[in-house]
C-alpha cells in the first residue's frame, strides 16, 4: 500500500460495521437469524450438508469403497458415518487427500474446524488485499467487500469448498499483481484439481503461455482418476455427468439454482405451462447456442492479437462460468468475489476511475443482497425440495433473475473493456 494518508473517522465506522455484519454471519450459524433470507437453510438437509459429502467420500476412500454412492446406498450398506450428505462430485484425488484428512476428526468437529479454516483464509485474503491496495481508502472498502458478502454465509452453512476455490483465484490475481508467476501457476493447479471449475481458465493460461501447469493438471487428474475408475468403472458415468453443458428436466433446476440456465428453464417452464419433457425440448435450442456464443466470445477476446488486462480476463472467464454452467448454487458466487475485489483494487490504473469503481461496486451490491426469497417463501413449505412450485410466475422469474442479472452486466462490461483495448494504442 503506497499511500497511507486520509484515515478518516468514517472509514473506521465502515470497517467496524463490516466486522459487526460479518460477526452476525458467524452467530447466525448457531441461532439462524439470517436463515429466512436464503433457500439453502430452509430447503436442504442441514448445516454442513455439502461438507459431509467430502467427509463421507474420505471415509469411503479409507475403506476402499465407492466414492460416488448416494446416501440411500450408504444407508443400505450400513456405511453411513455422517448425518446427511449430497452426492460427491469431485475428482477421486480430492477424496483421497483432503477427504481422508477430514476423517481424522468426528464429522461435526471437522465441520466446525472447516469454518475456522475459512475464517483464517478470509483473514489471509484481507491481509494480501492490504498489501496491494494503492491507499487506505481502497483497502478499507476492499476489506468490506470481503467481510459482508452474503453468499459467504451460505458457504459456511453448507460447508462448501467454493471459498477455497475463490481463495486460489485471488492468489492467482495476487501472484500476477506482484509478479510471482509460480504463485499464479500453483494456485490455478490447486483450484483445478480441487473442484474442476477453474479448468475454464485454461484459455487464459494458454494466452499467457503457461503450458506446464496445464500439462501438470491434466496428467495428475487423468492418472489419479484412471487408477480409481479402473477399480470402480460404474462410477465413471456419474462423474462425467458433471461435464454436460446443459441440464435435463428435474436435474436441479429448482429454487436453489441461481444460474442463467435455471433462469431460462424456469421462465420457459412457468410461462409456457409445459410438461417437463416439452420444456427441455424448447430449452436446449435456447441454452446451447447461448452457451457457445458466450464461450466463443470469451475465446475470441482472449486470443485477440492485442495486449489486454490479465485481471480483467480472469474476471471474464469467471463470469463465463456463471453464465454457462447448469449447476450454479448461491454459495458458488463466493468464487466471483475475489475477481470483484481485484477489479476494484485496480481502479486507479483505469482512465475512467469513478465509473469503473461505481460499476464494480454496483455489481457487488446486487450480488451480495439476498434474493427476494424471504418475501416469496410460503410458511409450511420447509420440507419441500422446490418451494418455487408454490410461487407465482412473476415471483419465480424475479427470484431466478436476482443473481444472473448482475453477472450478465459484469460480463458485458468486461467484453466492452476487452473490445475497447483493440482501439487503444496503450494498455489501460
XYZ file of C-alpha atoms in Angstrom:
428
model
C 0.000 0.000 0.000
C 1.713 3.146 -1.212
C -0.444 5.983 0.110
C -1.141 5.885 3.854
C -2.879 9.248 4.141
C -6.523 10.172 4.697
C -7.538 7.992 7.642
C -10.995 9.398 8.381
C -13.431 8.519 11.216
C -15.989 7.439 8.605
C -13.559 4.762 7.418
C -13.422 3.320 10.921
C -17.213 3.244 11.033
C -17.336 1.397 7.706
C -14.808 -1.163 8.898
C -16.477 -1.686 12.278
C -19.856 -2.017 10.592
C -18.468 -4.633 8.208
C -16.901 -6.561 11.105
C -20.200 -6.452 13.009
C -22.136 -7.745 9.995
C -19.579 -10.487 9.439
C -19.819 -11.475 13.095
C -23.578 -11.747 12.635
C -22.951 -14.355 9.899
C -20.975 -16.461 12.364
C -23.543 -16.066 15.128
C -26.336 -16.986 12.716
C -24.696 -20.373 12.203
C -25.753 -21.017 15.794
C -29.032 -19.116 16.064
C -30.203 -18.949 12.436
C -31.482 -15.376 12.257
C -30.115 -14.980 8.691
C -31.681 -18.253 7.552
C -35.101 -16.886 6.498
C -33.435 -14.891 3.708
C -31.981 -17.879 1.867
C -33.132 -21.068 0.213
C -30.431 -23.412 1.497
C -31.025 -23.191 5.268
C -34.733 -23.831 4.701
C -34.775 -26.446 1.954
C -31.645 -28.575 2.275
C -30.681 -31.334 4.708
C -28.986 -29.058 7.231
C -25.684 -27.426 8.233
C -22.667 -28.997 6.573
C -24.674 -30.999 4.023
C -22.138 -30.360 1.253
C -19.201 -30.699 3.610
C -20.328 -34.156 4.672
C -20.270 -35.317 1.035
C -16.487 -34.988 1.030
C -16.240 -36.335 4.570
C -18.197 -39.469 3.608
C -16.086 -39.814 0.455
C -12.953 -39.576 2.588
C -14.305 -42.326 4.825
C -15.055 -44.484 1.778
C -11.571 -43.825 0.406
C -10.070 -45.141 3.631
C -12.303 -48.229 3.454
C -11.772 -48.873 -0.260
C -15.432 -48.441 -1.251
C -17.132 -46.308 -3.925
C -16.832 -42.536 -3.521
C -19.907 -41.719 -5.572
C -22.604 -43.781 -3.843
C -25.767 -41.910 -2.905
C -26.956 -41.617 0.670
C -29.597 -44.319 0.222
C -26.899 -46.772 -0.878
C -24.666 -45.890 2.073
C -27.562 -46.428 4.482
C -28.386 -49.775 2.897
C -24.739 -50.843 3.129
C -24.558 -49.689 6.737
C -21.577 -47.490 5.918
C -23.037 -44.037 6.595
C -20.860 -42.062 9.034
C -22.419 -38.601 8.596
C -25.931 -37.399 9.489
C -26.752 -36.470 5.861
C -24.973 -35.501 2.654
C -25.316 -34.795 -1.039
C -23.547 -36.908 -3.691
C -19.789 -36.499 -4.107
C -18.879 -34.845 -7.446
C -15.187 -34.039 -7.296
C -12.101 -35.836 -8.578
C -11.215 -39.025 -6.685
C -7.956 -37.280 -5.776
C -9.872 -34.837 -3.565
C -11.380 -37.641 -1.513
C -8.064 -39.466 -1.151
C -6.313 -36.313 0.074
C -8.484 -33.648 1.724
C -11.342 -36.086 2.380
C -9.143 -38.517 4.309
C -7.621 -35.665 6.336
C -11.104 -34.549 7.388
C -11.937 -38.025 8.700
C -9.246 -37.660 11.355
C -11.955 -35.810 13.276
C -15.579 -36.564 14.079
C -17.973 -35.245 11.404
C -19.271 -32.135 13.164
C -15.875 -31.414 14.713
C -14.387 -31.438 11.220
C -17.168 -29.128 10.024
C -16.502 -26.613 12.809
C -12.770 -26.750 12.113
C -13.555 -26.085 8.452
C -15.350 -22.881 9.470
C -12.290 -21.830 11.494
C -10.106 -22.642 8.488
C -12.302 -20.482 6.262
C -12.121 -17.534 8.638
C -8.340 -17.920 8.566
C -8.393 -17.905 4.748
C -10.569 -14.816 4.830
C -8.043 -13.093 7.089
C -5.232 -14.081 4.702
C -7.130 -12.674 1.712
C -7.728 -9.419 3.560
C -4.060 -9.175 4.561
C -2.945 -9.668 0.954
C -5.566 -7.162 -0.169
C -3.994 -4.520 2.056
C -0.569 -5.328 0.623
C -1.640 -4.496 -2.936
C -4.116 -1.697 -2.197
C -2.980 1.695 -3.540
C -4.233 3.565 -0.443
C -6.156 3.085 2.797
C -9.468 4.220 1.372
C -9.307 1.457 -1.204
C -8.074 -1.081 1.358
C -10.908 -0.310 3.770
C -13.602 -0.672 1.146
C -11.995 -3.791 -0.337
C -11.908 -5.302 3.167
C -15.594 -4.526 3.487
C -16.245 -6.386 0.233
C -14.620 -9.487 1.722
C -16.494 -9.274 5.021
C -20.136 -8.679 4.097
C -20.724 -10.843 1.021
C -23.921 -12.743 1.855
C -23.170 -15.898 -0.230
C -20.237 -16.428 2.143
C -22.754 -17.089 4.910
C -24.299 -19.859 2.815
C -20.820 -21.174 2.073
C -20.225 -21.551 5.806
C -23.675 -23.007 6.394
C -23.338 -25.666 3.706
C -19.686 -26.349 4.496
C -18.833 -25.884 0.839
C -15.451 -25.644 -0.876
C -16.144 -22.715 -3.208
C -14.428 -20.150 -0.981
C -11.270 -22.230 -1.041
C -11.600 -22.104 -4.825
C -12.143 -18.354 -4.589
C -9.006 -18.007 -2.466
C -6.999 -19.825 -5.122
C -8.450 -17.472 -7.757
C -7.467 -14.491 -5.619
C -3.956 -15.917 -5.198
C -3.744 -16.172 -8.983
C -4.574 -12.487 -9.283
C -2.298 -11.589 -6.396
C 0.567 -13.606 -7.858
C 0.210 -11.825 -11.190
C -0.121 -8.454 -9.446
C 3.204 -8.799 -7.591
C 4.984 -10.568 -10.444
C 5.157 -14.014 -8.809
C 4.388 -16.321 -11.727
C 4.875 -19.574 -9.740
C 2.180 -18.494 -7.251
C -0.236 -17.903 -10.143
C 0.540 -21.340 -11.588
C 0.345 -23.309 -8.337
C -2.877 -21.561 -7.266
C -4.549 -22.450 -10.561
C -3.379 -26.061 -10.401
C -4.626 -26.445 -6.838
C -8.027 -24.968 -7.734
C -8.476 -27.109 -10.851
C -7.579 -30.307 -9.011
C -9.844 -29.428 -6.085
C -13.082 -28.712 -7.898
C -12.569 -28.575 -11.703
C -14.495 -25.298 -12.108
C -11.366 -23.331 -12.907
C -10.435 -25.615 -15.774
C -12.416 -22.975 -17.655
C -9.465 -20.630 -17.097
C -7.351 -22.796 -19.401
C -7.540 -20.342 -22.351
C -6.196 -17.574 -20.116
C -3.207 -19.738 -19.201
C -2.672 -20.643 -22.853
C -2.653 -16.962 -23.803
C -0.079 -16.387 -21.045
C 1.951 -19.327 -22.475
C 1.663 -21.299 -19.229
C 1.782 -24.764 -20.745
C 3.438 -26.666 -17.896
C 0.645 -26.028 -15.343
C -1.957 -27.220 -17.868
C 0.013 -30.367 -18.651
C 0.595 -30.944 -14.945
C -3.095 -30.718 -14.069
C -4.017 -32.983 -16.977
C -1.524 -35.669 -16.019
C -2.314 -35.607 -12.292
C -6.079 -35.621 -12.857
C -6.085 -38.323 -15.525
C -3.591 -40.674 -13.909
C -5.054 -40.451 -10.411
C -8.612 -40.814 -11.735
C -7.729 -43.706 -14.053
C -6.487 -45.750 -11.103
C -9.787 -45.205 -9.289
C -12.171 -45.724 -12.217
C -10.421 -48.921 -13.258
C -11.416 -50.249 -9.861
C -14.916 -48.696 -9.928
C -15.878 -48.444 -13.640
C -19.592 -47.919 -12.875
C -18.721 -44.615 -11.167
C -17.277 -43.069 -14.332
C -20.633 -42.068 -15.910
C -21.674 -40.446 -12.615
C -18.510 -38.360 -12.598
C -18.620 -37.450 -16.306
C -22.170 -36.172 -15.915
C -20.642 -33.047 -14.318
C -19.208 -32.068 -17.706
C -22.533 -31.889 -19.537
C -23.076 -28.301 -20.594
C -26.829 -28.329 -20.269
C -29.032 -29.901 -17.647
C -32.120 -32.021 -18.067
C -35.609 -31.804 -16.641
C -35.668 -32.417 -12.920
C -31.901 -32.024 -12.738
C -31.642 -29.355 -10.084
C -33.436 -26.552 -11.940
C -35.155 -25.700 -8.669
C -35.200 -22.683 -6.374
C -31.673 -23.430 -5.145
C -30.196 -22.991 -8.629
C -29.163 -19.427 -9.446
C -27.560 -19.833 -12.859
C -28.605 -18.406 -16.193
C -29.729 -21.837 -17.402
C -32.022 -22.133 -14.405
C -33.490 -18.695 -15.133
C -34.198 -19.666 -18.746
C -35.582 -23.066 -17.801
C -37.948 -21.729 -15.160
C -39.078 -18.908 -17.427
C -39.920 -21.311 -20.250
C -41.438 -23.884 -17.934
C -43.620 -21.475 -15.949
C -44.705 -19.118 -18.723
C -45.456 -21.776 -21.313
C -47.240 -24.140 -18.874
C -45.314 -27.038 -20.388
C -44.630 -30.508 -19.153
C -41.055 -31.292 -18.177
C -40.073 -33.086 -21.379
C -41.634 -30.427 -23.630
C -39.870 -27.612 -21.782
C -36.494 -29.304 -22.224
C -37.068 -29.702 -25.972
C -37.571 -25.941 -26.153
C -34.813 -25.162 -23.641
C -31.941 -26.836 -25.492
C -32.290 -24.725 -28.670
C -32.077 -21.655 -26.410
C -29.355 -22.612 -23.959
C -26.887 -24.466 -26.186
C -26.440 -21.648 -28.774
C -26.207 -19.158 -25.905
C -23.524 -21.255 -24.200
C -21.482 -21.485 -27.388
C -21.950 -17.767 -28.061
C -20.608 -16.840 -24.620
C -17.752 -19.340 -24.850
C -16.881 -18.199 -28.362
C -16.895 -14.547 -27.341
C -14.616 -15.213 -24.371
C -12.230 -17.251 -26.518
C -12.027 -14.622 -29.268
C -11.402 -11.823 -26.781
C -8.745 -13.887 -25.021
C -6.750 -14.677 -28.156
C -7.093 -11.388 -29.997
C -3.632 -10.215 -31.113
C -3.603 -7.280 -28.739
C -2.436 -6.570 -25.217
C -5.101 -6.947 -22.575
C -5.504 -6.808 -18.828
C -4.931 -10.208 -17.172
C -7.125 -9.382 -14.159
C -9.995 -8.420 -16.449
C -9.592 -11.601 -18.488
C -9.561 -13.642 -15.279
C -12.814 -11.926 -14.333
C -14.200 -12.536 -17.848
C -13.711 -16.301 -17.568
C -15.060 -16.496 -14.028
C -18.152 -14.627 -15.218
C -18.392 -17.038 -18.142
C -18.638 -19.952 -15.723
C -21.703 -18.491 -14.011
C -23.427 -17.854 -17.347
C -22.902 -21.268 -18.941
C -22.866 -23.915 -16.214
C -26.023 -25.858 -15.339
C -25.466 -26.165 -11.560
C -24.937 -22.733 -10.016
C -25.859 -22.567 -6.347
C -25.988 -19.312 -4.402
C -22.862 -20.104 -2.392
C -20.933 -20.572 -5.665
C -20.895 -16.794 -6.042
C -18.066 -16.582 -3.495
C -15.892 -17.660 -6.436
C -16.805 -14.358 -8.114
C -15.982 -12.316 -5.001
C -12.168 -12.326 -5.472
C -12.349 -11.008 -9.038
C -14.681 -8.227 -7.929
C -12.147 -7.291 -5.252
C -9.299 -7.417 -7.784
C -11.249 -5.325 -10.287
C -11.935 -2.744 -7.608
C -8.289 -2.680 -6.496
C -7.084 -1.799 -9.990
C -9.407 1.207 -10.252
C -6.554 3.729 -10.172
C -4.967 2.078 -13.213
C -8.060 2.787 -15.304
C -8.821 6.018 -17.122
C -12.475 6.259 -16.094
C -11.800 5.575 -12.415
C -15.083 6.768 -10.981
C -17.359 4.962 -13.441
C -15.285 1.755 -13.137
C -15.354 1.671 -9.346
C -19.047 2.553 -9.182
C -19.898 -0.175 -11.687
C -17.898 -2.855 -9.834
C -19.450 -1.808 -6.510
C -22.941 -1.836 -8.037
C -22.460 -5.397 -9.335
C -21.095 -6.397 -5.931
C -24.086 -4.863 -4.160
C -26.575 -6.698 -6.382
C -24.777 -9.989 -5.763
C -24.410 -9.532 -2.017
C -28.034 -8.572 -1.423
C -30.184 -11.618 -0.633
C -32.653 -12.685 -3.308
C -36.389 -11.976 -2.779
C -36.672 -15.469 -1.225
C -37.766 -14.033 2.135
C -40.819 -12.406 0.560
C -41.815 -15.350 -1.634
C -41.254 -18.322 0.663
C -44.533 -19.767 1.890
C -44.992 -20.856 5.518
C -45.292 -24.613 5.898
C -43.110 -25.485 2.893
C -39.912 -26.033 4.893
C -39.698 -29.705 3.936
C -40.391 -29.070 0.245
C -37.395 -29.556 -2.041
C -38.531 -26.889 -4.525
C -40.710 -24.220 -2.835
C -40.962 -22.246 -6.078
C -43.747 -24.646 -7.068
C -45.947 -22.554 -4.771
C -44.876 -19.185 -6.204
C -46.462 -17.070 -8.893
C -44.835 -16.793 -12.306
C -43.625 -13.276 -11.535
C -42.172 -14.304 -8.173
C -40.363 -17.229 -9.775
C -38.945 -15.003 -12.516
C -37.764 -12.229 -10.186
C -36.190 -14.741 -7.828
C -34.203 -16.542 -10.525
C -33.243 -13.218 -12.124
C -31.612 -11.818 -8.955
C -28.159 -13.425 -9.338
C -27.680 -13.959 -13.107
C -28.603 -10.363 -13.978
C -25.612 -8.674 -12.287
C -23.314 -11.335 -13.778
C -24.704 -10.501 -17.225
C -23.923 -6.820 -16.525
C -20.403 -7.726 -15.378
C -19.748 -9.938 -18.376
C -20.986 -7.246 -20.760
C -18.748 -4.672 -19.103
C -15.711 -6.936 -19.336
C -16.432 -7.613 -23.010
C -16.587 -3.842 -23.523
C -13.269 -3.401 -21.695
C -11.625 -6.044 -23.902
C -13.003 -4.575 -27.123
C -12.021 -1.079 -26.018
C -8.381 -2.122 -25.855
C -8.434 -3.054 -29.528
C -8.807 0.631 -30.316
C -6.223 1.831 -27.845
C -2.548 2.182 -28.533
C -1.546 1.510 -24.941
C -2.645 -0.977 -22.313
C -5.030 0.592 -19.838
